[in-house]
Coordinates of N, CA and C in Angstrom, one line a residue:
I1 N -72.7 117.7 -210.5 CA -73.5 116.3 -210.5 C -73.1 115.8 -208.9
L2 N -71.7 115.9 -208.4 CA -71.4 115.7 -207.2 C -72.5 116.2 -205.9
E3 N -72.7 117.6 -206.3 CA -73.5 118.5 -205.3 C -75.0 117.6 -205.3
S4 N -75.3 117.6 -206.6 CA -76.8 116.6 -206.6 C -76.5 115.2 -205.8
L5 N -75.4 114.5 -205.9 CA -75.7 113.2 -205.2 C -75.5 113.3 -203.7
Q6 N -75.4 114.5 -203.2 CA -75.6 114.7 -201.6 C -76.9 114.6 -201.2
R7 N -78.0 115.2 -202.2 CA -79.2 115.4 -201.7 C -80.0 114.1 -201.7
A8 N -80.6 113.7 -200.9 CA -81.5 112.4 -200.8 C -82.5 112.6 -201.9
D9 N -83.4 113.7 -202.3 CA -84.2 113.6 -203.1 C -83.8 113.8 -204.7
S10 N -82.5 113.8 -204.9 CA -82.1 114.2 -206.0 C -82.5 113.0 -207.3
P11 N -82.7 113.2 -208.4 CA -83.1 112.4 -209.4 C -81.7 111.8 -209.8
I12 N -80.7 112.5 -209.9 CA -79.5 111.9 -210.1 C -78.9 111.0 -209.2
R13 N -79.2 111.1 -207.9 CA -78.7 110.3 -206.9 C -79.5 109.0 -207.2
L14 N -80.7 108.8 -207.6 CA -81.5 107.8 -207.8 C -81.0 107.2 -209.1
L15 N -80.5 107.8 -210.2 CA -80.1 107.4 -211.3 C -78.7 106.7 -211.1
A16 N -78.0 107.3 -210.1 CA -76.6 106.7 -209.5 C -76.9 105.6 -208.8
Q17 N -77.7 105.2 -208.1 CA -78.2 103.9 -207.4 C -78.6 103.1 -208.4
D18 N -79.4 103.3 -209.5 CA -79.7 102.3 -210.5 C -78.4 102.0 -211.3
W19 N -77.5 102.9 -211.6 CA -76.2 102.6 -212.3 C -75.5 101.5 -211.3
R20 N -75.2 101.8 -210.1 CA -74.4 101.0 -209.2 C -75.1 99.6 -209.3
A21 N -76.4 99.9 -208.9 CA -76.9 98.3 -209.0 C -77.0 97.5 -210.4
L22 N -77.0 98.2 -211.5 CA -76.8 97.4 -212.6 C -75.7 97.3 -213.4
L23 N -74.8 98.3 -213.0 CA -73.4 98.4 -213.8 C -72.2 98.2 -212.9
F24 N -72.1 98.9 -211.9 CA -70.8 99.2 -211.5 C -71.1 99.3 -209.9
P25 N -71.2 98.3 -209.1 CA -71.7 98.3 -207.9 C -70.9 99.0 -206.9
D26 N -69.3 98.9 -207.4 CA -68.3 99.6 -206.2 C -68.2 101.0 -206.7
A27 N -68.9 101.7 -207.6 CA -68.3 103.0 -208.4 C -68.8 104.2 -206.9
D28 N -67.9 104.8 -206.8 CA -68.2 105.7 -205.7 C -68.9 107.2 -206.5
D29 N -69.1 108.1 -205.6 CA -69.8 109.3 -206.3 C -68.8 109.9 -207.3
A30 N -67.7 109.9 -207.2 CA -66.8 110.8 -208.1 C -66.9 109.7 -209.5
Q31 N -66.7 108.8 -209.3 CA -66.7 107.6 -210.5 C -67.9 108.0 -211.2
F32 N -69.1 107.6 -210.6 CA -70.4 107.9 -211.0 C -70.2 109.0 -211.8
A33 N -70.0 110.3 -211.2 CA -70.0 111.6 -211.9 C -69.4 111.7 -213.3
D34 N -68.0 111.2 -213.2 CA -67.2 111.2 -214.3 C -68.0 110.3 -215.4
A35 N -68.2 109.3 -215.1 CA -69.1 108.1 -216.1 C -70.1 108.8 -216.7
Y36 N -70.9 109.5 -215.9 CA -72.1 110.3 -216.1 C -71.9 111.5 -217.3
A37 N -70.6 112.3 -216.8 CA -70.4 113.4 -217.8 C -69.7 112.9 -219.0
Q38 N -68.9 111.9 -218.8 CA -68.2 111.3 -220.0 C -69.3 110.7 -221.2
T39 N -70.1 109.6 -220.7 CA -71.3 109.2 -221.5 C -71.9 110.3 -222.1
L40 N -72.5 111.1 -221.4 CA -73.5 112.3 -222.0 C -72.6 113.1 -222.9
T41 N -71.3 113.5 -222.8 CA -70.7 114.4 -223.6 C -70.3 113.4 -224.9
F42 N -69.8 112.1 -224.8 CA -69.5 111.2 -226.0 C -70.9 111.2 -227.0
A43 N -72.1 110.8 -226.2 CA -73.2 110.5 -226.8 C -73.7 111.8 -227.8
L44 N -73.5 113.0 -227.1 CA -73.9 114.0 -227.8 C -72.8 114.3 -228.9
L45 N -71.7 114.2 -228.6 CA -70.8 114.5 -229.6 C -70.9 113.6 -230.8
L46 N -71.0 112.4 -230.7 CA -71.4 111.1 -231.8 C -72.7 111.6 -232.5
G47 N -73.6 111.8 -231.4 CA -75.1 112.4 -232.4 C -74.8 113.6 -233.3
R48 N -74.1 114.7 -232.7 CA -73.8 115.8 -233.6 C -73.0 115.1 -234.8
L49 N -72.1 114.4 -234.8 CA -71.3 114.1 -235.9 C -72.4 113.0 -236.8
E50 N -73.2 112.5 -236.0 CA -74.2 111.8 -237.1 C -75.3 112.6 -237.7
G51 N -75.1 113.9 -237.5 CA -75.8 114.8 -238.2 C -77.3 115.5 -237.1
A52 N -77.2 115.2 -235.9 CA -78.2 115.8 -235.1 C -78.1 117.2 -235.1
H53 N -79.2 117.9 -235.7 CA -79.6 119.1 -235.9 C -81.0 119.8 -235.9
P54 N -81.6 120.7 -234.9 CA -80.5 121.3 -233.9 C -80.2 120.3 -232.9
L55 N -79.0 120.4 -232.3 CA -78.4 119.4 -231.3 C -79.3 119.6 -229.7
T56 N -80.2 118.6 -229.5 CA -80.7 118.6 -228.3 C -80.2 117.2 -227.9
P57 N -80.4 116.7 -226.7 CA -80.6 115.2 -226.2 C -81.3 114.4 -227.2
E58 N -82.5 114.9 -227.3 CA -83.7 114.1 -228.0 C -83.2 113.7 -229.5
T59 N -82.6 114.8 -230.2 CA -82.2 114.9 -231.7 C -81.0 114.1 -231.8
A60 N -80.0 114.1 -230.8 CA -78.9 113.1 -230.6 C -79.4 111.8 -230.6
A61 N -80.4 111.5 -229.7 CA -80.8 110.2 -229.3 C -81.3 109.5 -230.5
A62 N -82.2 110.4 -231.2 CA -82.9 110.0 -232.4 C -82.0 109.6 -233.5
R63 N -80.8 110.4 -233.7 CA -79.7 110.1 -234.7 C -79.0 109.0 -234.3
L64 N -78.8 108.4 -233.2 CA -78.1 107.5 -232.6 C -78.9 106.2 -232.6
Q65 N -80.2 106.3 -232.6 CA -80.9 105.2 -232.2 C -80.7 103.7 -233.3
T66 N -80.5 104.1 -234.8 CA -80.5 103.1 -235.7 C -79.2 102.4 -235.6
Q67 N -77.9 103.0 -235.4 CA -76.8 102.4 -235.2 C -76.3 102.1 -234.0
H68 N -76.7 103.1 -232.9 CA -75.9 103.2 -231.6 C -77.3 103.0 -230.7
G69 N -78.0 102.0 -230.8 CA -79.3 102.1 -230.1 C -79.1 102.3 -228.5
L70 N -78.0 101.3 -228.0 CA -77.8 101.4 -226.5 C -77.6 102.8 -226.1
L71 N -76.5 103.3 -227.1 CA -75.9 104.8 -226.4 C -77.2 105.8 -226.7
A72 N -78.0 105.5 -227.7 CA -79.2 106.5 -227.7 C -80.1 106.4 -226.5
R73 N -80.3 105.1 -225.8 CA -81.2 104.7 -224.8 C -80.5 105.4 -223.4
A74 N -79.1 105.2 -223.4 CA -78.4 106.0 -222.4 C -78.6 107.3 -222.3
L75 N -78.2 108.0 -223.7 CA -78.6 109.5 -223.7 C -80.0 110.1 -223.1
S76 N -80.8 109.1 -223.7 CA -82.4 109.7 -222.8 C -82.5 109.4 -221.4
L77 N -81.7 108.5 -220.8 CA -81.9 108.0 -219.6 C -81.0 109.1 -218.7
L78 N -79.8 109.6 -219.3 CA -79.0 110.5 -218.5 C -79.6 112.1 -218.8
T79 N -80.5 112.3 -219.6 CA -81.1 113.6 -219.5 C -82.7 113.3 -219.1
D80 N -82.9 112.6 -218.4 CA -84.4 112.4 -217.7 C -84.7 113.7 -217.5
P81 N -86.1 113.9 -217.6 CA -86.8 115.5 -217.4 C -86.6 115.5 -216.0
Q82 N -86.8 114.6 -215.0 CA -86.7 114.8 -213.7 C -85.2 115.4 -213.1
A83 N -84.3 114.8 -213.8 CA -82.5 115.0 -213.6 C -82.4 116.3 -214.2
R84 N -83.1 116.8 -215.4 CA -82.7 117.8 -216.3 C -82.5 119.2 -215.6
P85 N -83.3 119.6 -214.6 CA -83.0 120.9 -214.0 C -81.6 120.8 -213.2
E86 N -81.3 119.8 -212.8 CA -79.9 119.8 -211.9 C -78.5 119.8 -212.8
I87 N -78.9 119.4 -214.2 CA -77.6 119.5 -215.1 C -77.9 120.6 -216.3
D88 N -78.8 121.3 -216.0 CA -79.2 122.2 -217.3 C -78.3 123.2 -217.7
A89 N -77.7 123.8 -216.8 CA -76.6 124.9 -217.0 C -75.3 124.3 -217.9
A90 N -75.1 123.2 -217.1 CA -73.7 122.5 -217.9 C -74.2 121.7 -219.2
L91 N -75.4 121.2 -219.3 CA -76.0 120.7 -220.5 C -76.2 121.6 -221.4
N92 N -76.7 122.6 -221.2 CA -76.7 124.0 -222.4 C -75.5 124.3 -222.5
L93 N -74.6 124.5 -221.7 CA -72.8 125.0 -222.4 C -72.6 123.8 -223.4
L94 N -72.7 122.7 -222.9 CA -72.2 121.4 -223.6 C -73.0 121.4 -225.0
L95 N -74.2 121.5 -225.1 CA -74.8 121.6 -226.2 C -74.3 122.9 -227.2
R96 N -74.2 123.9 -226.6 CA -73.9 125.0 -227.4 C -72.3 124.7 -228.0
L97 N -71.5 124.2 -227.3 CA -70.1 124.1 -227.6 C -70.1 122.8 -228.9
I98 N -70.8 121.7 -228.8 CA -70.8 120.5 -229.6 C -71.8 121.1 -230.8
G99 N -72.6 121.8 -230.5 CA -73.7 122.1 -231.6 C -72.9 122.9 -232.8
A100 N -71.6 123.7 -232.3 CA -70.9 124.4 -233.1 C -70.1 123.9 -234.2
L101 N -70.1 122.4 -233.7 CA -69.3 121.3 -234.9 C -70.1 121.1 -236.1
P102 N -69.4 121.2 -237.1 CA -70.2 120.7 -238.3 C -70.4 119.1 -238.5
P103 N -71.8 118.8 -238.9 CA -72.2 117.5 -238.8 C -71.2 116.9 -239.8
Q104 N -70.9 115.7 -239.7 CA -70.3 114.7 -240.5 C -70.9 113.4 -240.4
P105 N -71.8 113.0 -241.0 CA -72.5 111.7 -241.0 C -71.5 110.6 -241.7
S106 N -71.6 109.6 -240.8 CA -70.8 108.4 -241.1 C -71.3 107.6 -242.5
S107 N -70.1 106.8 -242.6 CA -70.6 105.9 -243.6 C -70.3 104.5 -243.1
P108 N -70.8 103.4 -244.2 CA -70.2 102.3 -243.7 C -68.6 101.9 -243.4
D109 N -68.1 102.6 -244.2 CA -66.6 102.3 -244.3 C -65.9 103.5 -243.3
N110 N -66.7 104.6 -242.9 CA -66.2 105.3 -242.0 C -67.1 105.6 -240.7
D111 N -67.1 104.6 -239.8 CA -68.0 104.8 -238.7 C -67.1 105.7 -237.5
P112 N -67.5 106.9 -237.3 CA -66.8 107.6 -236.2 C -66.6 107.0 -234.7
W113 N -67.8 105.9 -234.4 CA -67.8 105.2 -233.1 C -66.5 104.5 -233.0
L114 N -66.2 104.0 -234.1 CA -65.0 103.0 -234.0 C -63.6 103.7 -233.7
Y115 N -63.5 105.0 -234.4 CA -62.4 105.6 -233.9 C -62.2 106.3 -233.1
F116 N -63.4 107.1 -232.9 CA -63.6 108.3 -232.0 C -63.4 108.2 -230.5
Y117 N -63.9 107.1 -230.0 CA -63.7 107.0 -228.6 C -62.3 107.0 -228.0
E118 N -61.5 106.3 -228.7 CA -60.2 106.5 -228.2 C -59.5 107.7 -228.2
D119 N -59.8 108.7 -229.3 CA -59.1 109.9 -229.4 C -60.1 110.7 -228.4
F120 N -61.3 110.7 -228.0 CA -62.3 111.4 -227.1 C -61.5 111.0 -225.7
L121 N -61.3 109.8 -225.3 CA -61.1 109.6 -224.2 C -59.5 109.9 -223.9
A122 N -58.6 110.1 -224.9 CA -57.1 110.5 -224.8 C -57.1 112.1 -224.4
V123 N -58.2 112.8 -224.8 CA -58.3 114.2 -224.5 C -58.9 114.5 -223.3
Y124 N -60.0 113.5 -223.1 CA -61.1 113.5 -221.9 C -60.2 113.4 -220.6
D125 N -59.6 112.2 -220.6 CA -58.7 111.7 -219.2 C -57.8 110.7 -219.9
P126 N -56.7 111.1 -220.4 CA -55.5 110.1 -220.9 C -55.0 109.2 -219.6
H127 N -55.1 109.5 -218.3 CA -55.0 108.4 -217.4 C -55.9 107.5 -217.5
L128 N -57.2 107.8 -217.4 CA -58.4 106.7 -217.6 C -58.2 106.0 -219.0
R129 N -58.0 106.4 -219.8 CA -57.8 105.7 -221.4 C -56.5 104.8 -221.0
R130 N -55.5 105.0 -220.4 CA -54.1 104.3 -220.2 C -54.8 102.9 -219.1
D131 N -55.4 103.6 -218.1 CA -55.8 102.4 -216.9 C -56.7 101.5 -217.6
A132 N -57.6 102.0 -218.5 CA -59.0 101.2 -219.0 C -58.5 100.5 -220.2
G133 N -57.2 100.8 -220.8 CA -56.7 100.3 -221.9 C -57.4 100.4 -223.1
A134 N -58.0 101.4 -223.3 CA -58.9 102.1 -224.2 C -58.0 102.4 -225.4
Y135 N -57.8 101.3 -226.4 CA -56.7 101.7 -227.6 C -57.6 100.8 -228.7
Y136 N -57.7 101.5 -229.6 CA -58.3 101.3 -230.8 C -57.5 100.2 -231.8
T137 N -58.3 99.2 -232.2 CA -57.5 98.3 -233.3 C -58.0 98.7 -234.8
P138 N -57.2 99.0 -235.6 CA -57.8 99.3 -236.9 C -58.6 98.3 -237.6
L139 N -59.7 98.7 -238.2 CA -60.6 97.7 -238.8 C -59.9 96.8 -239.6
P140 N -59.2 97.0 -240.4 CA -58.6 96.0 -241.4 C -57.8 94.9 -240.7
V141 N -57.0 95.4 -239.5 CA -56.2 94.6 -238.8 C -57.3 93.4 -238.1
V142 N -58.4 93.9 -237.6 CA -59.5 93.3 -237.1 C -59.9 92.4 -237.9
Q143 N -60.3 92.6 -239.2 CA -60.8 91.7 -240.2 C -59.9 90.9 -240.6
A144 N -58.7 91.2 -240.5 CA -57.5 90.0 -240.9 C -57.5 89.0 -240.0
Q145 N -57.5 89.4 -238.7 CA -57.4 88.5 -237.3 C -58.7 87.5 -237.5
V146 N -60.0 88.1 -237.9 CA -61.2 87.4 -237.9 C -61.0 86.4 -239.0
R147 N -60.4 86.8 -240.4 CA -60.5 85.5 -241.2 C -59.3 84.6 -240.8
L148 N -58.3 85.0 -240.4 CA -57.3 83.8 -240.0 C -57.6 82.7 -239.0
V149 N -58.6 83.6 -237.8 CA -58.9 82.7 -236.9 C -60.1 81.8 -237.4
D150 N -60.9 82.3 -238.2 CA -62.0 81.5 -238.9 C -61.3 80.3 -239.7
E151 N -60.1 80.6 -240.5 CA -59.5 79.6 -241.3 C -59.1 78.4 -240.3
L152 N -58.5 78.8 -239.1 CA -58.2 77.9 -238.2 C -59.2 77.1 -237.4
L153 N -60.1 77.6 -237.4 CA -61.4 77.1 -236.9 C -61.6 75.9 -238.2
R154 N -61.9 76.3 -239.3 CA -62.3 75.1 -240.3 C -61.3 74.2 -240.6
T155 N -59.8 74.6 -240.6 CA -59.1 73.8 -241.3 C -58.5 72.7 -240.0
R156 N -58.2 73.5 -238.9 CA -57.4 72.8 -237.9 C -58.4 72.2 -236.7
L157 N -59.5 72.8 -236.4 CA -60.4 72.4 -235.6 C -61.7 71.7 -236.2
H158 N -61.7 71.8 -237.6 CA -62.7 71.1 -238.3 C -64.1 71.6 -237.8
K159 N -64.1 72.5 -238.0 CA -65.6 73.6 -237.8 C -65.9 74.0 -239.2
K160 N -66.5 73.3 -239.8 CA -66.9 73.6 -241.2 C -67.5 75.0 -241.3
L161 N -68.4 75.7 -240.6 CA -68.7 77.0 -240.5 C -68.0 78.2 -239.7
G162 N -66.9 77.6 -239.4 CA -65.9 78.6 -238.7 C -66.5 79.2 -237.5
F163 N -66.5 80.5 -237.4 CA -67.4 81.2 -236.2 C -68.9 80.9 -236.2
A164 N -69.6 80.6 -237.4 CA -70.8 80.3 -237.4 C -71.1 78.8 -236.9
H165 N -70.1 78.0 -236.6 CA -70.3 76.5 -236.1 C -71.2 76.4 -234.8
P166 N -72.3 75.9 -234.5 CA -72.9 76.1 -233.3 C -71.9 75.5 -232.1
D167 N -70.7 75.0 -232.1 CA -70.1 74.6 -230.9 C -68.9 75.9 -230.8
V168 N -68.8 77.0 -231.5 CA -67.7 78.0 -231.4 C -68.6 78.9 -230.7
L169 N -67.9 79.3 -229.6 CA -68.1 80.6 -228.6 C -67.2 81.5 -228.8
T170 N -67.5 82.8 -228.9 CA -66.7 84.0 -229.0 C -66.9 84.6 -227.6
L171 N -65.8 84.9 -226.9 CA -65.9 85.9 -225.9 C -64.8 87.2 -226.2
D172 N -65.2 88.3 -225.9 CA -64.2 89.5 -225.9 C -64.4 90.1 -224.6
P173 N -63.2 90.1 -223.6 CA -63.4 90.6 -222.5 C -63.1 91.9 -222.4
A174 N -62.5 92.7 -223.7 CA -62.3 93.9 -223.6 C -63.1 94.5 -224.8
L175 N -64.3 94.4 -224.5 CA -65.4 94.7 -225.7 C -65.1 96.0 -226.3
G176 N -65.0 97.2 -225.7 CA -64.8 98.5 -225.8 C -66.0 99.0 -227.1
T177 N -65.5 99.3 -228.3 CA -66.6 99.4 -229.2 C -67.2 98.3 -229.9
G178 N -66.7 97.2 -229.7 CA -67.5 95.9 -230.2 C -66.9 95.6 -231.6
T179 N -65.8 96.1 -232.2 CA -65.4 95.9 -233.4 C -65.2 94.3 -233.6
Y180 N -64.2 93.8 -232.7 CA -64.1 92.2 -233.1 C -65.5 91.5 -233.3
L181 N -66.2 91.7 -232.2 CA -67.6 90.9 -232.4 C -68.5 91.2 -233.6
L182 N -68.5 92.5 -233.7 CA -69.0 93.1 -235.1 C -68.6 92.3 -236.5
S183 N -67.4 92.2 -236.4 CA -66.6 91.6 -237.5 C -67.0 90.2 -237.6
I184 N -66.9 89.6 -236.4 CA -67.0 88.3 -236.3 C -68.3 87.8 -236.8
V185 N -69.4 88.8 -236.3 CA -70.8 88.4 -236.7 C -70.8 88.4 -238.2
E186 N -70.6 89.5 -238.8 CA -70.6 89.9 -240.2 C -69.8 88.7 -241.1
H187 N -68.7 88.5 -240.5 CA -68.1 87.1 -241.3 C -68.9 86.0 -241.2
A188 N -69.5 85.6 -240.0 CA -70.3 84.4 -239.7 C -71.5 84.6 -240.7
L189 N -72.1 85.5 -241.0 CA -73.3 85.9 -241.6 C -73.0 85.6 -243.2
H190 N -71.8 86.0 -243.6 CA -71.4 85.8 -244.9 C -71.2 84.3 -245.1
A191 N -70.4 83.6 -244.2 CA -70.0 82.0 -244.2 C -71.6 81.3 -244.5
V192 N -72.4 81.8 -243.7 CA -73.5 81.0 -243.8 C -74.5 81.2 -245.1
R193 N -74.4 82.5 -245.6 CA -75.2 82.8 -246.8 C -74.5 82.1 -247.8
T194 N -73.3 81.9 -247.9 CA -72.7 81.3 -249.3 C -72.4 79.8 -249.0

């Protein structure tokens, strides 16, 4: 990837320019290459765990589309046909390695996305994991915290609908896998329905 970034006509270089313009304007070539490889690997691995077979970027993206649409779109973008020849050798090796894993479809109670990224990053780059603060909060802990804050919103701040109250705004500056926001949305939907 780093070699491709040096060529003016490289589709990967164009992708890096878009990446910087939209997401990380200060990312240098090494940071882009690392993020590119990490996202591609993680998306393919998650697609395989979700049952993509045979494993290709297209089958992985299709498997991820329902539950992980943003990651599916990222996978499609990262394996754009114009950029594909530049990463084909590495991508084919990655597909063979990940394709050897048995698929383990997730269930609503066992979503690999929620647990997997922390484990993936711990092996992929432990220093990046530490620097990024990528640590997973177990779902039961998140749900308990959401219930407690919702109760405070209702009883102390007089917001009858808790998180669903129109005046309540929730920010999660360390979004990660979105566990907190997803739990808040589910909790608010339940409150509105009852």
